[in-house]
Amino acid sequence: MKKLILVLFALLIFTLSGCNAVAIQYTAPIHALDTMIDVTFYNESNYMEHYSEIKSIYQSVDRVSSDFSSNPSRNSVYDLNQKREVVANPLLVDMVTKALELKDETKGYFNPFIGRLSHIWKDAIRDKKLPDKALIKAEVEIMNKTSIKIEGNKLTLIGDGNLDLGGMAKGYATELVKDYLEKNKVTGYLVNAGRSNIICGDKAGRDFNIGVTEPLTGKLGTNVTGKNISLATSSVEMQNVIIDNELYHHLISPFTGYPVNNMDGITINIDSPLKGDVYSTALFLMEIDEVKKLDLEVIIFKDKQVVFDSIKGKE
């Protein structure tokens, strides 16, 4: 879903004073979650083994989180939406459990039952035609009357709404990857999960320098420098359309059922990639002044410029 392009400054082989040249170990892109995911290692002896595990993590989350297609086990989000009840993969159960927790944590700004509304707006953007206002109002009511029951590995949707985990799937998978790398004491890595989620350790003892571009112009807006960084971004850039001189996009308020244009994009620096993915969307839907009051490291773009950057302490 979503997102501001996070430009990675050139990663070149360099020589440390008194040390050997750093080995930069590139790997093939991973296609999962509608994204091309790039993984790079630095001086890691077993990097291909780690790469294989990372690939498996992203693809496993992809199989259960899709709301567009069934998986071989017939227990993806799509299957649940179709059948209304499934005996689910433990991975999906865990995702649903965390989705409900994050719904409460964000005071409803993240709502995993927005599935039907999300599809309506995807169609509207594709067809360049606004949905009927009465339909949107009805769908918001359906969403608000939908819940889910978790009984062991059995998931049951209650109500007529559909589940949508697209706003957290990449963050959830990236958090599993981060946990795996930390558990295996892998420190030299950079994972760029589709321009919306980036995690890195250290570049053989040196800092990373990650550029963040303005979502509507592609120009470099600012940068984030350091080690052990976890960035997530939401913006209007990836899925949008202009109808009657108004910008419409895929970031939908669960309260109104319509896209919100309080800002052009937002990037958050937070330890948890999962929370980063969810929070970035939730914060995007809030008023800028409301976001400024939160104790979070964020960069906000509005009117083709940085208007707030608490990562660098600038406003």
mmCIF file of N, CA, C and O in Angstrom, residues 133-203:
data_model
loop_
_atom_site.group_PDB
_atom_site.id
_atom_site.type_symbol
_atom_site.label_atom_id
_atom_site.label_comp_id
_atom_site.label_asym_id
_atom_site.label_seq_id
_atom_site.Cartn_x
_atom_site.Cartn_y
_atom_site.Cartn_z
ATOM 1 N N LYS A 133 -22.590 8.662 -2.958
ATOM 2 C CA LYS A 133 -22.479 9.059 -1.554
ATOM 3 C C LYS A 133 -23.295 8.152 -0.637
ATOM 4 O O LYS A 133 -22.867 7.823 0.474
ATOM 5 N N ALA A 134 -24.474 7.749 -1.101
ATOM 6 C CA ALA A 134 -25.317 6.871 -0.287
ATOM 7 C C ALA A 134 -24.645 5.516 -0.082
ATOM 8 O O ALA A 134 -24.756 4.913 0.995
ATOM 9 N N LEU A 135 -23.944 5.046 -1.104
ATOM 10 C CA LEU A 135 -23.224 3.779 -0.997
ATOM 11 C C LEU A 135 -22.115 3.875 0.045
ATOM 12 O O LEU A 135 -21.963 2.975 0.887
ATOM 13 N N ILE A 136 -21.359 4.958 0.020
ATOM 14 C CA ILE A 136 -20.277 5.143 0.986
ATOM 15 C C ILE A 136 -20.834 5.182 2.411
ATOM 16 O O ILE A 136 -20.297 4.533 3.322
ATOM 17 N N LYS A 137 -21.915 5.924 2.607
ATOM 18 C CA LYS A 137 -22.524 6.002 3.936
ATOM 19 C C LYS A 137 -22.967 4.629 4.416
ATOM 20 O O LYS A 137 -22.732 4.257 5.584
ATOM 21 N N ALA A 138 -23.580 3.864 3.539
ATOM 22 C CA ALA A 138 -24.053 2.526 3.899
ATOM 23 C C ALA A 138 -22.882 1.609 4.240
ATOM 24 O O ALA A 138 -22.950 0.802 5.189
ATOM 25 N N GLU A 139 -21.792 1.729 3.484
ATOM 26 C CA GLU A 139 -20.631 0.870 3.717
ATOM 27 C C GLU A 139 -19.944 1.199 5.043
ATOM 28 O O GLU A 139 -19.421 0.309 5.716
ATOM 29 N N VAL A 140 -19.919 2.460 5.423
ATOM 30 C CA VAL A 140 -19.355 2.828 6.729
ATOM 31 C C VAL A 140 -20.172 2.181 7.853
ATOM 32 O O VAL A 140 -19.607 1.659 8.828
ATOM 33 N N GLU A 141 -21.478 2.188 7.712
ATOM 34 C CA GLU A 141 -22.337 1.558 8.715
ATOM 35 C C GLU A 141 -22.100 0.053 8.775
ATOM 36 O O GLU A 141 -22.044 -0.537 9.871
ATOM 37 N N ILE A 142 -21.962 -0.576 7.621
ATOM 38 C CA ILE A 142 -21.676 -2.019 7.581
ATOM 39 C C ILE A 142 -20.346 -2.318 8.264
ATOM 40 O O ILE A 142 -20.231 -3.256 9.069
ATOM 41 N N MET A 143 -19.320 -1.529 7.960
ATOM 42 C CA MET A 143 -18.003 -1.707 8.570
ATOM 43 C C MET A 143 -18.077 -1.614 10.085
ATOM 44 O O MET A 143 -17.510 -2.441 10.818
ATOM 45 N N ASN A 144 -18.817 -0.617 10.584
ATOM 46 C CA ASN A 144 -18.904 -0.398 12.029
ATOM 47 C C ASN A 144 -19.696 -1.477 12.758
ATOM 48 O O ASN A 144 -19.577 -1.617 13.980
ATOM 49 N N LYS A 145 -20.477 -2.242 12.016
ATOM 50 C CA LYS A 145 -21.261 -3.316 12.630
ATOM 51 C C LYS A 145 -20.589 -4.685 12.465
ATOM 52 O O LYS A 145 -21.183 -5.714 12.789
ATOM 53 N N THR A 146 -19.360 -4.682 11.955
ATOM 54 C CA THR A 146 -18.647 -5.938 11.709
ATOM 55 C C THR A 146 -17.601 -6.181 12.796
ATOM 56 O O THR A 146 -16.932 -5.256 13.257
ATOM 57 N N SER A 147 -17.478 -7.429 13.193
ATOM 58 C CA SER A 147 -16.473 -7.827 14.173
ATOM 59 C C SER A 147 -15.972 -9.227 13.808
ATOM 60 O O SER A 147 -16.400 -9.806 12.799
ATOM 61 N N ILE A 148 -15.083 -9.754 14.597
ATOM 62 C CA ILE A 148 -14.546 -11.090 14.329
ATOM 63 C C ILE A 148 -14.384 -11.848 15.639
ATOM 64 O O ILE A 148 -14.006 -11.271 16.669
ATOM 65 N N LYS A 149 -14.701 -13.116 15.590
ATOM 66 C CA LYS A 149 -14.552 -13.983 16.760
ATOM 67 C C LYS A 149 -13.361 -14.901 16.533
ATOM 68 O O LYS A 149 -13.215 -15.509 15.470
ATOM 69 N N ILE A 150 -12.490 -14.976 17.552
ATOM 70 C CA ILE A 150 -11.319 -15.843 17.491
ATOM 71 C C ILE A 150 -11.481 -16.944 18.529
ATOM 72 O O ILE A 150 -11.565 -16.672 19.729
ATOM 73 N N GLU A 151 -11.532 -18.183 18.068
ATOM 74 C CA GLU A 151 -11.654 -19.341 18.948
ATOM 75 C C GLU A 151 -10.564 -20.336 18.574
ATOM 76 O O GLU A 151 -10.735 -21.122 17.642
ATOM 77 N N GLY A 152 -9.431 -20.251 19.262
ATOM 78 C CA GLY A 152 -8.297 -21.068 18.859
ATOM 79 C C GLY A 152 -7.839 -20.634 17.477
ATOM 80 O O GLY A 152 -7.505 -19.473 17.258
ATOM 81 N N ASN A 153 -7.848 -21.565 16.521
ATOM 82 C CA ASN A 153 -7.473 -21.240 15.141
ATOM 83 C C ASN A 153 -8.684 -20.976 14.254
ATOM 84 O O ASN A 153 -8.528 -20.797 13.044
ATOM 85 N N LYS A 154 -9.863 -20.949 14.843
ATOM 86 C CA LYS A 154 -11.061 -20.687 14.053
ATOM 87 C C LYS A 154 -11.395 -19.195 14.087
ATOM 88 O O LYS A 154 -11.504 -18.581 15.149
ATOM 89 N N LEU A 155 -11.566 -18.627 12.899
ATOM 90 C CA LEU A 155 -11.937 -17.227 12.761
ATOM 91 C C LEU A 155 -13.333 -17.141 12.167
ATOM 92 O O LEU A 155 -13.636 -17.800 11.170
ATOM 93 N N THR A 156 -14.186 -16.305 12.780
ATOM 94 C CA THR A 156 -15.556 -16.134 12.297
ATOM 95 C C THR A 156 -15.859 -14.652 12.160
ATOM 96 O O THR A 156 -15.756 -13.894 13.131
ATOM 97 N N LEU A 157 -16.201 -14.238 10.937
ATOM 98 C CA LEU A 157 -16.614 -12.852 10.717
ATOM 99 C C LEU A 157 -18.077 -12.690 11.100
ATOM 100 O O LEU A 157 -18.927 -13.475 10.676
ATOM 101 N N ILE A 158 -18.356 -11.663 11.878
ATOM 102 C CA ILE A 158 -19.721 -11.378 12.317
ATOM 103 C C ILE A 158 -20.146 -10.055 11.693
ATOM 104 O O ILE A 158 -19.484 -9.033 11.862
ATOM 105 N N GLY A 159 -21.243 -10.074 10.966
ATOM 106 C CA GLY A 159 -21.668 -8.894 10.216
ATOM 107 C C GLY A 159 -21.344 -9.068 8.746
ATOM 108 O O GLY A 159 -20.854 -10.109 8.312
ATOM 109 N N ASP A 160 -21.602 -8.028 7.973
ATOM 110 C CA ASP A 160 -21.466 -8.128 6.513
ATOM 111 C C ASP A 160 -20.190 -7.503 5.966
ATOM 112 O O ASP A 160 -19.950 -7.537 4.757
ATOM 113 N N GLY A 161 -19.388 -6.909 6.834
ATOM 114 C CA GLY A 161 -18.153 -6.279 6.367
ATOM 115 C C GLY A 161 -17.068 -7.293 6.046
ATOM 116 O O GLY A 161 -17.161 -8.466 6.416
ATOM 117 N N ASN A 162 -16.041 -6.842 5.342
ATOM 118 C CA ASN A 162 -14.915 -7.696 4.972
ATOM 119 C C ASN A 162 -13.635 -7.263 5.664
ATOM 120 O O ASN A 162 -13.403 -6.077 5.909
ATOM 121 N N LEU A 163 -12.797 -8.250 5.947
ATOM 122 C CA LEU A 163 -11.500 -7.999 6.571
ATOM 123 C C LEU A 163 -10.504 -7.507 5.517
ATOM 124 O O LEU A 163 -10.514 -7.960 4.373
ATOM 125 N N ASP A 164 -9.640 -6.581 5.904
ATOM 126 C CA ASP A 164 -8.582 -6.072 5.027
ATOM 127 C C ASP A 164 -7.349 -5.833 5.897
ATOM 128 O O ASP A 164 -7.356 -4.949 6.746
ATOM 129 N N LEU A 165 -6.312 -6.634 5.673
ATOM 130 C CA LEU A 165 -5.074 -6.483 6.439
ATOM 131 C C LEU A 165 -3.970 -5.826 5.611
ATOM 132 O O LEU A 165 -2.806 -5.842 5.987
ATOM 133 N N GLY A 166 -4.353 -5.221 4.481
ATOM 134 C CA GLY A 166 -3.374 -4.586 3.604
ATOM 135 C C GLY A 166 -2.618 -3.445 4.267
ATOM 136 O O GLY A 166 -1.480 -3.169 3.918
ATOM 137 N N GLY A 167 -3.242 -2.787 5.241
ATOM 138 C CA GLY A 167 -2.602 -1.664 5.916
ATOM 139 C C GLY A 167 -1.571 -2.076 6.942
ATOM 140 O O GLY A 167 -0.927 -1.211 7.548
ATOM 141 N N MET A 168 -1.384 -3.401 7.131
ATOM 142 C CA MET A 168 -0.420 -3.852 8.130
ATOM 143 C C MET A 168 0.443 -5.018 7.649
ATOM 144 O O MET A 168 1.414 -5.373 8.303
ATOM 145 N N ALA A 169 0.113 -5.632 6.515
ATOM 146 C CA ALA A 169 0.766 -6.877 6.105
ATOM 147 C C ALA A 169 2.271 -6.711 5.902
ATOM 148 O O ALA A 169 3.070 -7.528 6.381
ATOM 149 N N LYS A 170 2.683 -5.657 5.186
ATOM 150 C CA LYS A 170 4.115 -5.463 4.959
ATOM 151 C C LYS A 170 4.849 -5.158 6.258
ATOM 152 O O LYS A 170 5.951 -5.652 6.494
ATOM 153 N N GLY A 171 4.222 -4.350 7.109
ATOM 154 C CA GLY A 171 4.832 -4.041 8.396
ATOM 155 C C GLY A 171 4.933 -5.266 9.282
ATOM 156 O O GLY A 171 5.938 -5.473 9.977
ATOM 157 N N TYR A 172 3.891 -6.094 9.249
ATOM 158 C CA TYR A 172 3.893 -7.330 10.040
ATOM 159 C C TYR A 172 5.019 -8.248 9.576
ATOM 160 O O TYR A 172 5.800 -8.765 10.393
ATOM 161 N N ALA A 173 5.130 -8.458 8.255
ATOM 162 C CA ALA A 173 6.184 -9.314 7.712
ATOM 163 C C ALA A 173 7.566 -8.736 8.005
ATOM 164 O O ALA A 173 8.494 -9.469 8.382
ATOM 165 N N THR A 174 7.718 -7.422 7.844
ATOM 166 C CA THR A 174 9.013 -6.790 8.085
ATOM 167 C C THR A 174 9.412 -6.890 9.553
ATOM 168 O O THR A 174 10.596 -7.043 9.871
ATOM 169 N N GLU A 175 8.439 -6.850 10.453
ATOM 170 C CA GLU A 175 8.748 -7.034 11.876
ATOM 171 C C GLU A 175 9.228 -8.460 12.142
ATOM 172 O O GLU A 175 10.165 -8.665 12.926
ATOM 173 N N LEU A 176 8.624 -9.449 11.496
ATOM 174 C CA LEU A 176 9.101 -10.826 11.636
ATOM 175 C C LEU A 176 10.533 -10.945 11.119
ATOM 176 O O LEU A 176 11.367 -11.648 11.699
ATOM 177 N N VAL A 177 10.816 -10.264 10.009
ATOM 178 C CA VAL A 177 12.168 -10.270 9.452
ATOM 179 C C VAL A 177 13.150 -9.629 10.430
ATOM 180 O O VAL A 177 14.244 -10.156 10.689
ATOM 181 N N LYS A 178 12.777 -8.489 10.977
ATOM 182 C CA LYS A 178 13.637 -7.787 11.937
ATOM 183 C C LYS A 178 13.911 -8.669 13.155
ATOM 184 O O LYS A 178 15.045 -8.769 13.635
ATOM 185 N N ASP A 179 12.866 -9.338 13.662
ATOM 186 C CA ASP A 179 13.037 -10.235 14.816
ATOM 187 C C ASP A 179 13.977 -11.386 14.475
ATOM 188 O O ASP A 179 14.823 -11.779 15.288
ATOM 189 N N TYR A 180 13.825 -11.922 13.256
ATOM 190 C CA TYR A 180 14.694 -13.027 12.829
ATOM 191 C C TYR A 180 16.150 -12.573 12.772
ATOM 192 O O TYR A 180 17.056 -13.264 13.252
ATOM 193 N N LEU A 181 16.394 -11.420 12.172
ATOM 194 C CA LEU A 181 17.760 -10.923 12.033
ATOM 195 C C LEU A 181 18.398 -10.660 13.396
ATOM 196 O O LEU A 181 19.564 -10.996 13.630
ATOM 197 N N GLU A 182 17.623 -10.074 14.311
ATOM 198 C CA GLU A 182 18.151 -9.804 15.645
ATOM 199 C C GLU A 182 18.437 -11.102 16.397
ATOM 200 O O GLU A 182 19.469 -11.230 17.075
ATOM 201 N N LYS A 183 17.530 -12.076 16.280
ATOM 202 C CA LYS A 183 17.706 -13.367 16.946
ATOM 203 C C LYS A 183 18.971 -14.064 16.450
ATOM 204 O O LYS A 183 19.681 -14.729 17.226
ATOM 205 N N ASN A 184 19.277 -13.904 15.160
ATOM 206 C CA ASN A 184 20.441 -14.557 14.576
ATOM 207 C C ASN A 184 21.675 -13.654 14.542
ATOM 208 O O ASN A 184 22.659 -13.973 13.877
ATOM 209 N N LYS A 185 21.590 -12.547 15.282
ATOM 210 C CA LYS A 185 22.718 -11.638 15.446
ATOM 211 C C LYS A 185 23.279 -11.134 14.109
ATOM 212 O O LYS A 185 24.496 -10.983 13.930
ATOM 213 N N VAL A 186 22.370 -10.896 13.173
ATOM 214 C CA VAL A 186 22.750 -10.295 11.900
ATOM 215 C C VAL A 186 22.661 -8.781 12.056
ATOM 216 O O VAL A 186 21.588 -8.242 12.333
ATOM 217 N N THR A 187 23.773 -8.097 11.907
ATOM 218 C CA THR A 187 23.785 -6.647 12.124
ATOM 219 C C THR A 187 23.956 -5.848 10.833
ATOM 220 O O THR A 187 23.523 -4.697 10.749
ATOM 221 N N GLY A 188 24.607 -6.447 9.828
ATOM 222 C CA GLY A 188 24.855 -5.726 8.585
ATOM 223 C C GLY A 188 23.806 -6.029 7.528
ATOM 224 O O GLY A 188 23.950 -6.970 6.756
ATOM 225 N N TYR A 189 22.749 -5.220 7.491
ATOM 226 C CA TYR A 189 21.660 -5.501 6.534
ATOM 227 C C TYR A 189 20.878 -4.236 6.226
ATOM 228 O O TYR A 189 20.861 -3.271 7.000
ATOM 229 N N LEU A 190 20.205 -4.271 5.095
ATOM 230 C CA LEU A 190 19.230 -3.248 4.734
ATOM 231 C C LEU A 190 18.099 -3.942 3.976
ATOM 232 O O LEU A 190 18.351 -4.666 3.015
ATOM 233 N N VAL A 191 16.879 -3.764 4.430
ATOM 234 C CA VAL A 191 15.700 -4.335 3.777
ATOM 235 C C VAL A 191 14.804 -3.187 3.339
ATOM 236 O O VAL A 191 14.337 -2.404 4.167
ATOM 237 N N ASN A 192 14.584 -3.090 2.048
ATOM 238 C CA ASN A 192 13.727 -2.046 1.479
ATOM 239 C C ASN A 192 12.457 -2.731 0.975
ATOM 240 O O ASN A 192 12.433 -3.296 -0.108
ATOM 241 N N ALA A 193 11.423 -2.712 1.802
ATOM 242 C CA ALA A 193 10.187 -3.433 1.483
ATOM 243 C C ALA A 193 9.228 -2.525 0.709
ATOM 244 O O ALA A 193 8.244 -2.023 1.227
ATOM 245 N N GLY A 194 9.565 -2.316 -0.524
ATOM 246 C CA GLY A 194 8.634 -1.651 -1.414
ATOM 247 C C GLY A 194 8.430 -0.179 -1.198
ATOM 248 O O GLY A 194 7.331 0.329 -1.384
ATOM 249 N N ARG A 195 9.463 0.553 -0.824
ATOM 250 C CA ARG A 195 9.403 2.013 -0.729
ATOM 251 C C ARG A 195 8.500 2.505 0.386
ATOM 252 O O ARG A 195 8.282 3.691 0.524
ATOM 253 N N SER A 196 7.969 1.594 1.202
ATOM 254 C CA SER A 196 7.110 2.046 2.288
ATOM 255 C C SER A 196 7.601 1.585 3.643
ATOM 256 O O SER A 196 7.263 2.173 4.659
ATOM 257 N N ASN A 197 8.374 0.516 3.682
ATOM 258 C CA ASN A 197 8.951 0.020 4.927
ATOM 259 C C ASN A 197 10.433 -0.254 4.695
ATOM 260 O O ASN A 197 10.788 -1.047 3.836
ATOM 261 N N ILE A 198 11.290 0.397 5.478
ATOM 262 C CA ILE A 198 12.725 0.187 5.378
ATOM 263 C C ILE A 198 13.277 -0.090 6.765
ATOM 264 O O ILE A 198 12.949 0.619 7.725
ATOM 265 N N ILE A 199 14.068 -1.166 6.872
ATOM 266 C CA ILE A 199 14.778 -1.431 8.114
ATOM 267 C C ILE A 199 16.248 -1.642 7.777
ATOM 268 O O ILE A 199 16.592 -2.111 6.702
ATOM 269 N N CYS A 200 17.121 -1.272 8.703
ATOM 270 C CA CYS A 200 18.541 -1.496 8.482
ATOM 271 C C CYS A 200 19.244 -1.647 9.819
ATOM 272 O O CYS A 200 18.767 -1.178 10.852
ATOM 273 N N GLY A 201 20.388 -2.330 9.775
ATOM 274 C CA GLY A 201 21.236 -2.453 10.956
ATOM 275 C C GLY A 201 22.318 -1.401 10.869
ATOM 276 O O GLY A 201 22.058 -0.221 11.026
ATOM 277 N N ASP A 202 23.555 -1.849 10.592
ATOM 278 C CA ASP A 202 24.599 -0.869 10.321
ATOM 279 C C ASP A 202 25.388 -1.311 9.100
ATOM 280 O O ASP A 202 25.403 -2.479 8.741
ATOM 281 N N LYS A 203 26.000 -0.371 8.445
ATOM 282 C CA LYS A 203 26.731 -0.613 7.203
ATOM 283 C C LYS A 203 28.193 -0.871 7.553
ATOM 284 O O LYS A 203 29.066 -0.044 7.354
#
